[in-house]
Amino acid sequence: MPLQIPDPVLGTWTKGFPAHAAGLRLSQVGDADLHLSDLVTPVLTVHEGALAHNEETVFAWARERRVLLAPHGKTTMAPALWQRLLDAGAWGISVATPWQAEVAVDAGVSTVLIANAVTDLTAVRRLGALLAADPDLRVLCWADSLEGVAILARGMHDAARPLDVLVELGGAHGRTGARSVEEGERIGKAVSDASGLRLAGVAGYEGPFGPDRSDASVAAVDAYLQTLVDLHARLEYPHGLRPILSAGGSAFPDRAAAVLAAAGDDVDVVLRSGAFQIHDDGFYSRMSPFGPLVGTAPLRSGMHAWSRVVSQPEDGLALLDAGRRDVPFDLDLPIPQGLRGEITALNDQHAFLSLTGDDTVAVGDVVRLGLSHPCTAFDKWRVVAVIDDPDAADPRVIGAVATCF
């Protein structure tokens, strides 16, 4: 079903777009004959070709392994990009908070997985109202404590339709989640006994157990994923319900698909990998298994920032106009492309570019930056330009997407 795609009117609030684009609706950007050189630095762009390649690669891989995808919509919070995922065959869209879930429901997403516990009673009641208003809507959330189940039960006790709940299992030094299979079993029974709730499966997040792709990290991730299978085997589900096993961030979806398959054919394995659509030139370029490791083409970075040299106060040092308000910095600093050098630091509105070798830049030059971590790139932009080819002399702007952060 087509989603409701935001179509705002561009104006001075639209960072990166030129003054002469003011008054255009977002849907008109692709026909406005804009090029990268028309945009105002700093600016974030996404690359249509990379998006299409990444979507095709990952969904084909998932179909071959008979796993479902509910990509994390919180990565971009862009309904136009969610639409592409749903069109490619996504089972649903994952989110992290009740507010993000409401954005997804309002956009028209029919299956929304909240990959988190919901412990705000008002939010629980709102989920009940959303379910009552739309018989075709399915909302699922997690629970990792008896106290959390009690809050869900209180909010849903007189709801018209039950809320699907997955028991979240974690592990020592992990993030959230029950800390043992036995504890998870008690939580599952509490969900089953609660009016207004329906036990729907088991979920977790393996990312904290593997900081890299070393053999030791993969073994730790596999051991954790096996506990999800073990907990699933101990739970009793409602008659006729097909339970869900859900894991799979963007670093270890291959391990999640392999280990969770041991649960058998009567379970839906739902992976929540969200970064694959955009990918990056940093963390996920190092961590993603897609490529020779799983027998697919490598993913391509679908985002870049473009930043202008505003100062060159010393030999070998240039200051760019992109800073912490414009580009991600939580996992890696931006990577200058097309010249030898590195970004050594970011201020609010400046990047420190240290040049190496004989490469030089001049004040006014534009530098392309590879980025790390799409989740903390998109949250800094309300509108993102879509370009045809980042390697072109002057890429053409073929569209734009709005975010809902």
Short mmCIF file of C-alpha atoms in Angstrom, two decimals:
data_model
loop_
_atom_site.label_atom_id
_atom_site.label_comp_id
_atom_site.label_asym_id
_atom_site.label_seq_id
_atom_site.Cartn_x
_atom_site.Cartn_y
_atom_site.Cartn_z
CA MET A 1 0.00 0.00 0.00
CA PRO A 2 1.38 3.44 -0.86
CA LEU A 3 2.54 5.35 2.19
CA GLN A 4 1.73 8.97 2.94
CA ILE A 5 4.98 10.65 1.92
CA PRO A 6 5.73 14.10 3.40
CA ASP A 7 5.66 16.73 0.65
CA PRO A 8 6.60 20.02 2.36
CA VAL A 9 7.23 23.32 0.65
CA LEU A 10 10.93 24.17 0.63
CA GLY A 11 12.06 27.40 2.23
CA THR A 12 14.86 28.90 4.26
CA TRP A 13 14.39 26.09 6.79
CA THR A 14 15.62 23.57 4.20
CA LYS A 15 19.34 23.31 4.96
CA GLY A 16 21.47 22.80 1.88
CA PHE A 17 18.93 23.92 -0.71
CA PRO A 18 19.41 27.20 -2.61
CA ALA A 19 17.20 30.26 -2.20
CA HIS A 20 15.78 29.86 -5.71
CA ALA A 21 14.36 26.45 -4.69
CA ALA A 22 12.13 28.11 -2.09
CA GLY A 23 8.47 27.54 -2.89
CA LEU A 24 9.03 24.17 -4.55
CA ARG A 25 7.27 21.20 -3.08
CA LEU A 26 9.53 18.30 -2.24
CA SER A 27 7.93 16.24 -5.02
CA GLN A 28 8.92 18.91 -7.55
CA VAL A 29 12.65 18.89 -6.78
CA GLY A 30 13.45 16.22 -9.35
CA ASP A 31 12.06 18.37 -12.17
CA ALA A 32 13.73 21.61 -11.06
CA ASP A 33 16.99 21.10 -13.01
CA LEU A 34 19.13 21.37 -9.88
CA HIS A 35 22.70 20.14 -9.67
CA LEU A 36 25.07 19.62 -6.78
CA SER A 37 26.72 22.94 -7.61
CA ASP A 38 23.37 24.67 -6.92
CA LEU A 39 23.21 23.33 -3.37
CA VAL A 40 24.62 25.23 -0.41
CA THR A 41 27.38 23.57 1.60
CA PRO A 42 27.46 21.79 3.88
CA VAL A 43 24.96 19.40 2.34
CA LEU A 44 24.07 15.71 2.72
CA THR A 45 23.13 13.70 -0.36
CA VAL A 46 22.02 10.15 -1.04
CA HIS A 47 22.86 8.27 -4.21
CA GLU A 48 19.98 6.61 -6.08
CA GLY A 49 22.15 3.94 -7.70
CA ALA A 50 23.62 2.81 -4.38
CA LEU A 51 20.20 2.64 -2.74
CA ALA A 52 18.82 0.44 -5.52
CA HIS A 53 21.89 -1.81 -5.49
CA ASN A 54 21.82 -2.27 -1.71
CA GLU A 55 18.09 -3.00 -1.61
CA GLU A 56 18.30 -5.53 -4.42
CA THR A 57 21.33 -7.25 -2.89
CA VAL A 58 19.97 -7.68 0.64
CA PHE A 59 16.41 -8.61 -0.25
CA ALA A 60 17.64 -11.24 -2.73
CA TRP A 61 19.89 -12.67 0.00
CA ALA A 62 16.99 -12.73 2.47
CA ARG A 63 14.69 -14.53 0.03
CA GLU A 64 17.32 -17.20 -0.58
CA ARG A 65 17.58 -17.83 3.17
CA ARG A 66 13.84 -17.62 3.77
CA VAL A 67 14.12 -14.88 6.35
CA LEU A 68 11.93 -11.80 6.61
CA LEU A 69 13.13 -8.22 6.87
CA ALA A 70 11.67 -5.49 9.05
CA PRO A 71 14.36 -2.85 8.49
CA HIS A 72 14.89 -0.29 11.21
CA GLY A 73 13.00 2.80 10.07
CA LYS A 74 14.69 4.87 12.78
CA THR A 75 17.84 4.82 10.63
CA THR A 76 16.42 7.43 8.25
CA MET A 77 12.95 8.28 9.63
CA ALA A 78 12.10 8.96 5.99
CA PRO A 79 8.77 7.48 4.80
CA ALA A 80 9.89 7.81 1.17
CA LEU A 81 12.80 5.47 1.94
CA TRP A 82 10.52 3.16 3.95
CA GLN A 83 8.31 2.91 0.88
CA ARG A 84 11.26 1.59 -1.12
CA LEU A 85 11.85 -1.10 1.52
CA LEU A 86 8.21 -2.15 1.56
CA ASP A 87 8.12 -2.22 -2.24
CA ALA A 88 11.19 -4.49 -2.16
CA GLY A 89 9.34 -6.95 0.06
CA ALA A 90 9.85 -5.87 3.68
CA TRP A 91 7.62 -7.72 6.16
CA GLY A 92 7.28 -4.50 8.15
CA ILE A 93 9.19 -1.55 9.54
CA SER A 94 11.00 -1.59 12.89
CA VAL A 95 11.22 1.47 15.12
CA ALA A 96 12.71 2.21 18.51
CA THR A 97 10.09 4.31 20.34
CA PRO A 98 6.30 4.67 20.57
CA TRP A 99 6.56 8.08 18.91
CA GLN A 100 8.42 6.59 15.95
CA ALA A 101 5.77 3.88 15.81
CA GLU A 102 3.05 6.51 15.56
CA VAL A 103 4.93 8.23 12.72
CA ALA A 104 5.03 4.89 10.89
CA VAL A 105 1.35 4.16 11.51
CA ASP A 106 0.41 7.67 10.39
CA ALA A 107 2.41 7.13 7.20
CA GLY A 108 0.45 3.94 6.53
CA VAL A 109 2.85 1.18 7.58
CA SER A 110 0.65 -1.83 8.41
CA THR A 111 3.17 -3.89 10.45
CA VAL A 112 5.23 -1.95 12.98
CA LEU A 113 7.73 -3.65 15.27
CA ILE A 114 8.82 -1.55 18.25
CA ALA A 115 12.23 -3.03 19.02
CA ASN A 116 12.10 -1.88 22.60
CA ALA A 117 10.09 -2.19 25.78
CA VAL A 118 7.21 0.28 26.09
CA THR A 119 6.95 1.34 29.74
CA ASP A 120 5.01 4.61 29.32
CA LEU A 121 1.40 3.85 30.28
CA THR A 122 0.06 6.69 28.13
CA ALA A 123 1.98 5.33 25.13
CA VAL A 124 0.62 1.83 25.73
CA ARG A 125 -2.94 3.14 25.77
CA ARG A 126 -2.25 5.03 22.56
CA LEU A 127 -1.06 1.82 20.91
CA GLY A 128 -4.33 0.21 21.97
CA ALA A 129 -6.28 3.06 20.38
CA LEU A 130 -4.33 2.74 17.14
CA LEU A 131 -5.05 -0.99 17.00
CA ALA A 132 -8.74 -0.39 17.68
CA ALA A 133 -8.95 2.18 14.88
CA ASP A 134 -7.43 -0.04 12.18
CA PRO A 135 -8.22 -3.78 12.00
CA ASP A 136 -5.43 -4.29 9.46
CA LEU A 137 -2.73 -2.78 11.69
CA ARG A 138 -0.30 -4.98 13.58
CA VAL A 139 1.91 -3.50 16.28
CA LEU A 140 4.46 -5.55 18.20
CA CYS A 141 6.69 -4.53 21.09
CA TRP A 142 9.14 -6.11 23.53
CA ALA A 143 9.10 -6.87 27.24
CA ASP A 144 12.13 -7.75 29.36
CA SER A 145 10.70 -7.63 32.90
CA LEU A 146 7.61 -8.56 34.89
CA GLU A 147 7.22 -4.88 35.76
CA GLY A 148 7.17 -4.01 32.07
CA VAL A 149 4.54 -6.67 31.39
CA ALA A 150 2.41 -5.22 34.20
CA ILE A 151 2.51 -1.78 32.58
CA LEU A 152 1.53 -3.22 29.20
CA ALA A 153 -1.29 -5.21 30.78
CA ARG A 154 -2.61 -2.16 32.64
CA GLY A 155 -2.69 -0.11 29.46
CA MET A 156 -4.28 -2.84 27.34
CA HIS A 157 -6.66 -4.49 29.80
CA ASP A 158 -9.81 -3.18 28.08
CA ALA A 159 -8.37 -2.84 24.56
CA ALA A 160 -10.41 -3.97 21.57
CA ARG A 161 -7.50 -5.97 20.15
CA PRO A 162 -4.45 -7.50 21.82
CA LEU A 163 -0.95 -6.09 21.60
CA ASP A 164 1.63 -8.58 20.35
CA VAL A 165 4.59 -8.87 22.73
CA LEU A 166 7.98 -10.46 22.14
CA VAL A 167 10.09 -11.47 25.12
CA GLU A 168 13.41 -9.65 24.88
CA LEU A 169 16.40 -11.72 25.91
CA GLY A 170 19.75 -10.05 26.52
CA GLY A 171 22.91 -11.25 28.17
CA ALA A 172 25.70 -10.24 30.49
CA HIS A 173 27.24 -6.92 29.45
CA GLY A 174 24.61 -6.54 26.73
CA ARG A 175 22.01 -3.83 26.47
CA THR A 176 18.40 -4.38 27.56
CA GLY A 177 16.74 -7.80 27.79
CA ALA A 178 16.19 -10.48 30.42
CA ARG A 179 19.52 -11.87 31.58
CA SER A 180 18.66 -15.57 31.47
CA VAL A 181 16.48 -18.00 29.57
CA GLU A 182 14.70 -18.85 32.82
CA GLU A 183 13.86 -15.20 33.44
CA GLY A 184 12.65 -14.90 29.87
CA GLU A 185 10.40 -17.90 30.40
CA ARG A 186 8.79 -16.23 33.43
CA ILE A 187 8.21 -13.06 31.41
CA GLY A 188 6.65 -15.07 28.60
CA LYS A 189 4.23 -16.74 31.00
CA ALA A 190 3.27 -13.35 32.44
CA VAL A 191 2.50 -12.09 28.93
CA SER A 192 0.39 -15.16 28.19
CA ASP A 193 -1.56 -14.69 31.43
CA ALA A 194 -2.25 -10.99 30.88
CA SER A 195 -5.50 -9.74 29.40
CA GLY A 196 -4.95 -7.61 26.30
CA LEU A 197 -1.54 -9.07 25.49
CA ARG A 198 -0.55 -11.87 23.14
CA LEU A 199 2.76 -13.70 23.35
CA ALA A 200 4.21 -13.45 19.83
CA GLY A 201 7.82 -14.58 20.04
CA VAL A 202 11.35 -13.84 21.20
CA ALA A 203 13.65 -10.98 20.24
CA GLY A 204 17.04 -9.55 21.00
CA TYR A 205 19.99 -7.55 19.76
CA GLU A 206 23.32 -9.26 19.17
CA GLY A 207 25.38 -6.14 18.42
CA PRO A 208 26.90 -5.69 21.91
CA PHE A 209 28.39 -9.19 21.86
CA GLY A 210 30.57 -8.67 18.78
CA PRO A 211 32.59 -5.47 18.39
CA ASP A 212 34.22 -6.79 15.21
CA ARG A 213 34.16 -9.74 12.81
CA SER A 214 36.89 -11.72 14.59
CA ASP A 215 36.34 -15.43 15.24
CA ALA A 216 35.88 -14.71 18.93
CA SER A 217 33.22 -12.07 18.27
CA VAL A 218 31.33 -14.29 15.84
CA ALA A 219 31.40 -17.13 18.37
CA ALA A 220 30.04 -14.84 21.10
CA VAL A 221 27.29 -13.58 18.80
CA ASP A 222 26.34 -17.14 17.82
CA ALA A 223 26.21 -18.23 21.46
CA TYR A 224 23.92 -15.33 22.30
CA LEU A 225 21.64 -16.01 19.32
CA GLN A 226 21.35 -19.64 20.38
CA THR A 227 19.83 -18.50 23.68
CA LEU A 228 17.00 -16.88 21.72
CA VAL A 229 16.30 -20.25 20.10
CA ASP A 230 16.48 -21.96 23.50
CA LEU A 231 13.99 -19.54 25.04
CA HIS A 232 11.64 -19.89 22.08
CA ALA A 233 11.57 -23.67 22.59
CA ARG A 234 10.36 -23.20 26.18
CA LEU A 235 7.47 -20.84 25.46
CA GLU A 236 3.85 -21.77 24.81
CA TYR A 237 2.21 -19.64 22.14
CA PRO A 238 -1.48 -19.09 21.40
CA HIS A 239 -3.00 -21.71 19.12
CA GLY A 240 -2.71 -20.77 15.47
CA LEU A 241 -0.14 -18.02 15.98
CA ARG A 242 3.10 -18.27 14.01
CA PRO A 243 5.79 -17.09 16.44
CA ILE A 244 8.55 -14.65 15.57
CA LEU A 245 12.25 -14.86 16.28
CA SER A 246 13.80 -11.45 15.70
CA ALA A 247 17.43 -10.31 15.78
CA GLY A 248 19.91 -9.04 13.27
CA GLY A 249 21.41 -5.60 13.35
CA SER A 250 23.37 -4.53 10.29
CA ALA A 251 26.64 -6.07 11.47
CA PHE A 252 25.62 -9.72 11.96
CA PRO A 253 22.46 -10.46 9.94
CA ASP A 254 24.20 -13.47 8.42
CA ARG A 255 24.79 -15.03 11.83
CA ALA A 256 21.22 -14.28 12.93
CA ALA A 257 19.83 -15.92 9.80
CA ALA A 258 22.03 -18.99 10.26
CA VAL A 259 21.55 -19.56 14.00
CA LEU A 260 17.85 -18.70 14.27
CA ALA A 261 17.07 -21.10 11.43
CA ALA A 262 17.61 -23.88 13.98
CA ALA A 263 14.20 -23.03 15.46
CA GLY A 264 12.53 -24.79 12.52
CA ASP A 265 10.10 -24.02 9.73
CA ASP A 266 7.15 -23.09 11.95
CA VAL A 267 8.80 -19.80 13.01
CA ASP A 268 9.20 -16.51 11.16
CA VAL A 269 12.77 -15.25 11.46
CA VAL A 270 12.56 -11.46 11.22
CA LEU A 271 15.78 -9.49 10.82
CA ARG A 272 15.79 -5.80 11.68
CA SER A 273 18.92 -4.69 9.81
CA GLY A 274 18.35 -1.06 8.90
CA ALA A 275 21.66 0.46 7.83
CA PHE A 276 22.04 -1.69 4.71
CA GLN A 277 19.83 0.56 2.58
CA ILE A 278 22.18 3.54 3.02
CA HIS A 279 25.35 1.69 4.14
CA ASP A 280 28.42 3.89 4.75
CA ASP A 281 32.15 4.41 4.25
CA GLY A 282 33.06 3.72 7.88
CA PHE A 283 31.68 1.34 10.51
CA TYR A 284 29.37 -0.69 8.28
CA SER A 285 31.91 -0.86 5.48
CA ARG A 286 34.06 -2.75 8.01
CA MET A 287 31.32 -4.78 9.69
CA SER A 288 28.72 -5.66 7.07
CA PRO A 289 28.92 -9.28 5.93
CA PHE A 290 27.53 -8.51 2.49
CA GLY A 291 30.12 -9.23 -0.15
CA PRO A 292 32.37 -12.29 -0.48
CA LEU A 293 31.60 -13.43 3.10
CA VAL A 294 28.00 -14.31 2.18
CA GLY A 295 28.43 -14.62 -1.58
CA THR A 296 26.81 -11.35 -2.66
CA ALA A 297 28.03 -8.17 -4.25
CA PRO A 298 29.43 -5.72 -1.67
CA LEU A 299 27.11 -2.96 -0.52
CA ARG A 300 27.84 0.60 -1.59
CA SER A 301 27.82 3.75 0.49
CA GLY A 302 24.68 5.64 -0.46
CA MET A 303 25.42 8.88 1.41
CA HIS A 304 28.01 11.63 1.22
CA ALA A 305 28.48 15.04 2.68
CA TRP A 306 29.89 17.90 0.65
CA SER A 307 31.76 20.60 2.53
CA ARG A 308 33.52 23.76 1.46
CA VAL A 309 36.96 25.02 2.50
CA VAL A 310 36.42 28.20 4.48
CA SER A 311 39.95 28.74 5.79
CA GLN A 312 43.50 27.55 5.31
CA PRO A 313 45.31 29.23 8.18
CA GLU A 314 48.40 26.96 8.19
CA ASP A 315 50.26 24.78 5.73
CA GLY A 316 48.67 21.34 5.68
CA LEU A 317 45.53 22.46 7.52
CA ALA A 318 42.17 23.41 6.06
CA LEU A 319 38.94 24.20 7.85
CA LEU A 320 35.70 22.97 6.23
CA ASP A 321 32.18 24.26 6.83
CA ALA A 322 30.71 20.91 8.02
CA GLY A 323 30.65 20.17 11.73
CA ARG A 324 28.88 18.17 14.38
CA ARG A 325 25.55 19.72 13.43
CA ASP A 326 25.90 18.35 9.89
CA VAL A 327 27.76 15.02 9.88
CA PRO A 328 27.97 11.96 12.16
CA PHE A 329 30.89 11.56 14.53
CA ASP A 330 29.80 8.96 17.11
CA LEU A 331 31.54 5.98 15.47
CA ASP A 332 34.11 7.52 13.10
CA LEU A 333 35.01 10.97 11.88
CA PRO A 334 34.21 11.81 8.23
CA ILE A 335 36.62 10.58 5.57
CA PRO A 336 37.81 13.03 2.88
CA GLN A 337 37.54 11.48 -0.57
CA GLY A 338 39.46 12.42 -3.69
CA LEU A 339 42.50 13.72 -1.80
CA ARG A 340 45.01 12.51 0.75
CA GLY A 341 44.27 13.66 4.26
CA GLU A 342 42.08 13.05 7.27
CA ILE A 343 39.51 14.82 9.38
CA THR A 344 41.15 15.09 12.80
CA ALA A 345 38.43 16.92 14.72
CA LEU A 346 34.96 18.46 14.45
CA ASN A 347 33.55 21.58 16.08
CA ASP A 348 29.89 22.55 15.87
CA GLN A 349 30.32 24.07 12.40
CA HIS A 350 33.88 23.22 11.34
CA ALA A 351 35.90 20.17 10.32
CA PHE A 352 39.69 20.12 10.66
CA LEU A 353 41.20 18.65 7.49
CA SER A 354 44.85 17.63 7.83
CA LEU A 355 46.41 17.26 4.38
CA THR A 356 49.17 14.76 3.64
CA GLY A 357 51.58 14.36 0.76
CA ASP A 358 51.46 16.99 -1.94
CA ASP A 359 47.67 17.37 -2.01
CA THR A 360 46.36 20.89 -1.61
CA VAL A 361 43.02 22.64 -1.45
CA ALA A 362 42.05 26.27 -1.90
CA VAL A 363 39.54 28.39 -0.03
CA GLY A 364 36.20 27.84 -1.72
CA ASP A 365 36.93 24.28 -2.89
CA VAL A 366 34.32 21.59 -2.14
CA VAL A 367 35.47 18.33 -0.53
CA ARG A 368 33.42 15.13 -0.65
CA LEU A 369 33.23 13.34 2.69
CA GLY A 370 32.54 9.68 3.28
CA LEU A 371 30.51 9.15 6.44
CA SER A 372 30.12 6.54 9.15
CA HIS A 373 26.77 5.55 10.67
CA PRO A 374 23.65 6.54 8.73
CA CYS A 375 21.53 6.67 11.91
CA THR A 376 23.39 9.74 13.11
CA ALA A 377 23.71 11.31 9.68
CA PHE A 378 20.03 11.58 8.78
CA ASP A 379 18.92 12.96 12.14
CA LYS A 380 20.76 16.20 11.34
CA TRP A 381 18.78 16.86 8.14
CA ARG A 382 15.10 17.61 7.55
CA VAL A 383 15.42 17.27 3.76
CA VAL A 384 18.07 15.22 1.95
CA ALA A 385 18.84 15.64 -1.74
CA VAL A 386 18.92 12.54 -3.95
CA ILE A 387 21.60 12.66 -6.67
CA ASP A 388 22.20 10.49 -9.70
CA ASP A 389 25.98 9.93 -9.56
CA PRO A 390 28.34 11.20 -6.86
CA ASP A 391 31.31 10.64 -9.18
CA ALA A 392 29.96 12.94 -11.91
CA ALA A 393 31.55 16.33 -12.45
CA ASP A 394 28.36 18.01 -11.27
CA PRO A 395 25.81 15.43 -10.07
CA ARG A 396 22.18 16.02 -10.95
CA VAL A 397 19.61 16.33 -8.16
CA ILE A 398 16.88 13.87 -9.12
CA GLY A 399 14.74 14.15 -6.02
CA ALA A 400 14.66 14.69 -2.29
CA VAL A 401 13.37 12.93 0.82
CA ALA A 402 12.03 14.43 4.01
CA THR A 403 12.89 13.03 7.43
CA CYS A 404 10.59 12.99 10.46
CA PHE A 405 13.03 13.43 13.33
#
